[in-house]
XYZ file of C-alpha atoms in Angstrom:
163
model
C 126.228 93.020 91.628
C 124.797 95.616 94.040
C 122.909 92.937 95.933
C 126.045 90.787 96.284
C 127.975 93.800 97.586
C 125.205 94.654 100.058
C 125.097 91.070 101.318
C 128.872 90.974 101.768
C 128.706 94.208 103.793
C 125.952 92.834 106.039
C 127.923 89.662 106.815
C 130.169 91.654 109.148
C 127.242 92.460 111.484
C 125.543 90.442 114.230
C 122.072 89.026 113.518
C 120.261 91.630 115.617
C 122.116 94.445 113.841
C 121.225 92.977 110.428
C 117.551 92.779 111.461
C 117.644 96.447 112.552
C 119.212 97.512 109.249
C 116.674 95.538 107.219
C 113.787 96.965 109.260
C 115.038 100.503 108.558
C 115.316 99.750 104.845
C 111.822 98.223 104.783
C 110.414 101.355 106.405
C 112.340 103.701 104.129
C 111.361 101.860 100.953
C 107.790 101.058 102.041
C 108.235 97.311 101.852
C 105.602 95.208 103.590
C 107.022 92.901 106.201
C 104.496 90.108 105.681
C 104.815 88.922 102.122
C 101.854 86.725 101.176
C 102.609 83.094 100.572
C 104.919 80.721 102.286
C 108.696 80.581 102.016
C 109.480 77.365 103.891
C 108.624 73.690 103.641
C 106.681 71.952 106.376
C 108.294 68.991 108.107
C 105.714 66.775 106.393
C 106.747 68.085 102.953
C 110.408 67.710 103.857
C 109.868 64.106 104.962
C 107.998 63.293 101.750
C 110.798 64.773 99.642
C 113.500 62.946 101.616
C 111.639 59.635 101.342
C 111.430 60.035 97.559
C 115.137 59.260 97.313
C 115.496 62.046 94.740
C 116.166 64.881 97.185
C 118.441 64.906 100.194
C 118.823 67.454 102.941
C 121.643 68.705 105.114
C 122.107 71.147 107.959
C 122.214 74.924 107.735
C 122.181 75.619 111.512
C 119.055 75.816 113.639
C 118.461 79.547 113.203
C 120.418 80.609 110.100
C 122.640 82.708 112.315
C 125.900 83.918 110.763
C 128.453 81.728 112.513
C 131.295 84.245 112.265
C 129.296 86.613 114.521
C 128.686 84.078 117.292
C 130.567 82.832 120.336
C 132.002 79.304 120.314
C 129.185 78.164 122.598
C 126.533 79.657 120.306
C 128.139 78.016 117.262
C 128.206 74.681 119.054
C 124.501 75.020 119.947
C 123.512 75.999 116.377
C 125.310 72.935 115.002
C 124.045 70.522 117.644
C 120.390 71.620 117.681
C 120.133 71.565 113.890
C 121.692 68.121 113.593
C 119.545 66.661 116.377
C 116.308 68.109 114.931
C 117.005 66.882 111.379
C 117.777 63.384 112.641
C 114.761 63.354 114.996
C 112.458 64.399 112.131
C 113.892 61.601 109.986
C 114.757 63.854 107.037
C 118.501 63.170 106.887
C 120.726 60.136 106.801
C 122.456 60.177 110.196
C 125.363 58.257 108.640
C 126.072 61.065 106.166
C 125.149 64.597 107.124
C 126.417 67.549 105.051
C 126.488 71.143 106.278
C 126.143 74.491 104.521
C 127.530 77.654 106.140
C 124.805 80.326 106.450
C 125.692 83.081 103.979
C 128.964 81.240 103.430
C 130.511 82.675 106.592
C 133.181 80.511 108.192
C 136.706 80.482 109.546
C 139.116 77.558 109.806
C 138.181 77.288 113.492
C 134.467 77.110 112.615
C 135.219 74.480 109.954
C 136.929 72.400 112.642
C 133.905 72.848 114.930
C 131.612 71.594 112.153
C 133.827 68.535 111.740
C 133.948 67.945 115.509
C 130.136 68.203 115.662
C 129.955 65.090 113.497
C 129.150 66.507 110.083
C 130.700 64.753 107.088
C 131.424 67.768 104.889
C 130.589 71.462 104.580
C 130.032 73.766 101.628
C 130.854 77.449 101.430
C 129.524 80.018 98.961
C 132.908 80.212 97.265
C 132.290 79.557 93.591
C 134.300 76.867 91.887
C 135.076 73.213 91.441
C 136.496 70.757 93.963
C 138.950 67.912 93.514
C 140.386 65.132 95.635
C 142.696 67.583 97.421
C 139.830 69.886 98.499
C 139.184 70.325 102.206
C 135.884 68.500 102.898
C 134.844 71.247 105.336
C 135.456 74.231 103.033
C 134.099 72.924 99.738
C 133.382 75.285 96.860
C 130.101 75.067 94.994
C 128.356 76.302 91.922
C 125.236 78.271 92.806
C 122.153 77.298 90.845
C 119.176 79.414 91.742
C 116.397 80.857 89.647
C 118.208 83.932 88.332
C 121.111 81.718 87.241
C 119.202 78.744 85.869
C 115.861 80.095 84.646
C 116.691 79.362 80.996
C 119.049 76.925 79.297
C 121.008 79.832 77.785
C 121.585 81.558 81.139
C 122.472 78.232 82.746
C 124.939 77.453 79.945
C 126.602 80.859 80.272
C 126.916 80.446 84.039
C 128.529 77.024 83.759
C 130.842 78.073 80.912
C 132.238 80.978 82.928
C 133.305 78.511 85.597
C 135.199 76.247 83.202
């Protein structure tokens, strides 16, 4: 709960301000900046996964910048560059390209920009189910990450609270 509150507070800041805050916290808490290991997939790994037919990818902007902190021009560039790169790398279906708002941050105007950029739908971080009346550019979702789905019991509890 503290982490969720901290993240929601940070969403109001520009990217450079968030980086400054995180750097101060790292220094204060003695956290090493370079964590061993790798956090991202290579393009080769992404292509292999996409070609498997089991996994599909969508856009999340080119730099994971919080869209609500950017100018219209910057938002447009984030959407365009990401879409073009994913298509050029051959890891998405250009006929159906979903979008996910970084940190869930969006406005109705940003949702319209995503639609105008040629994306087919967009998901937020708002928890919940969708139905046929849901706006395709502000879709809810059910988060499934390790701390929510690490065991069948935890997964079951998480799903049941959404019913």
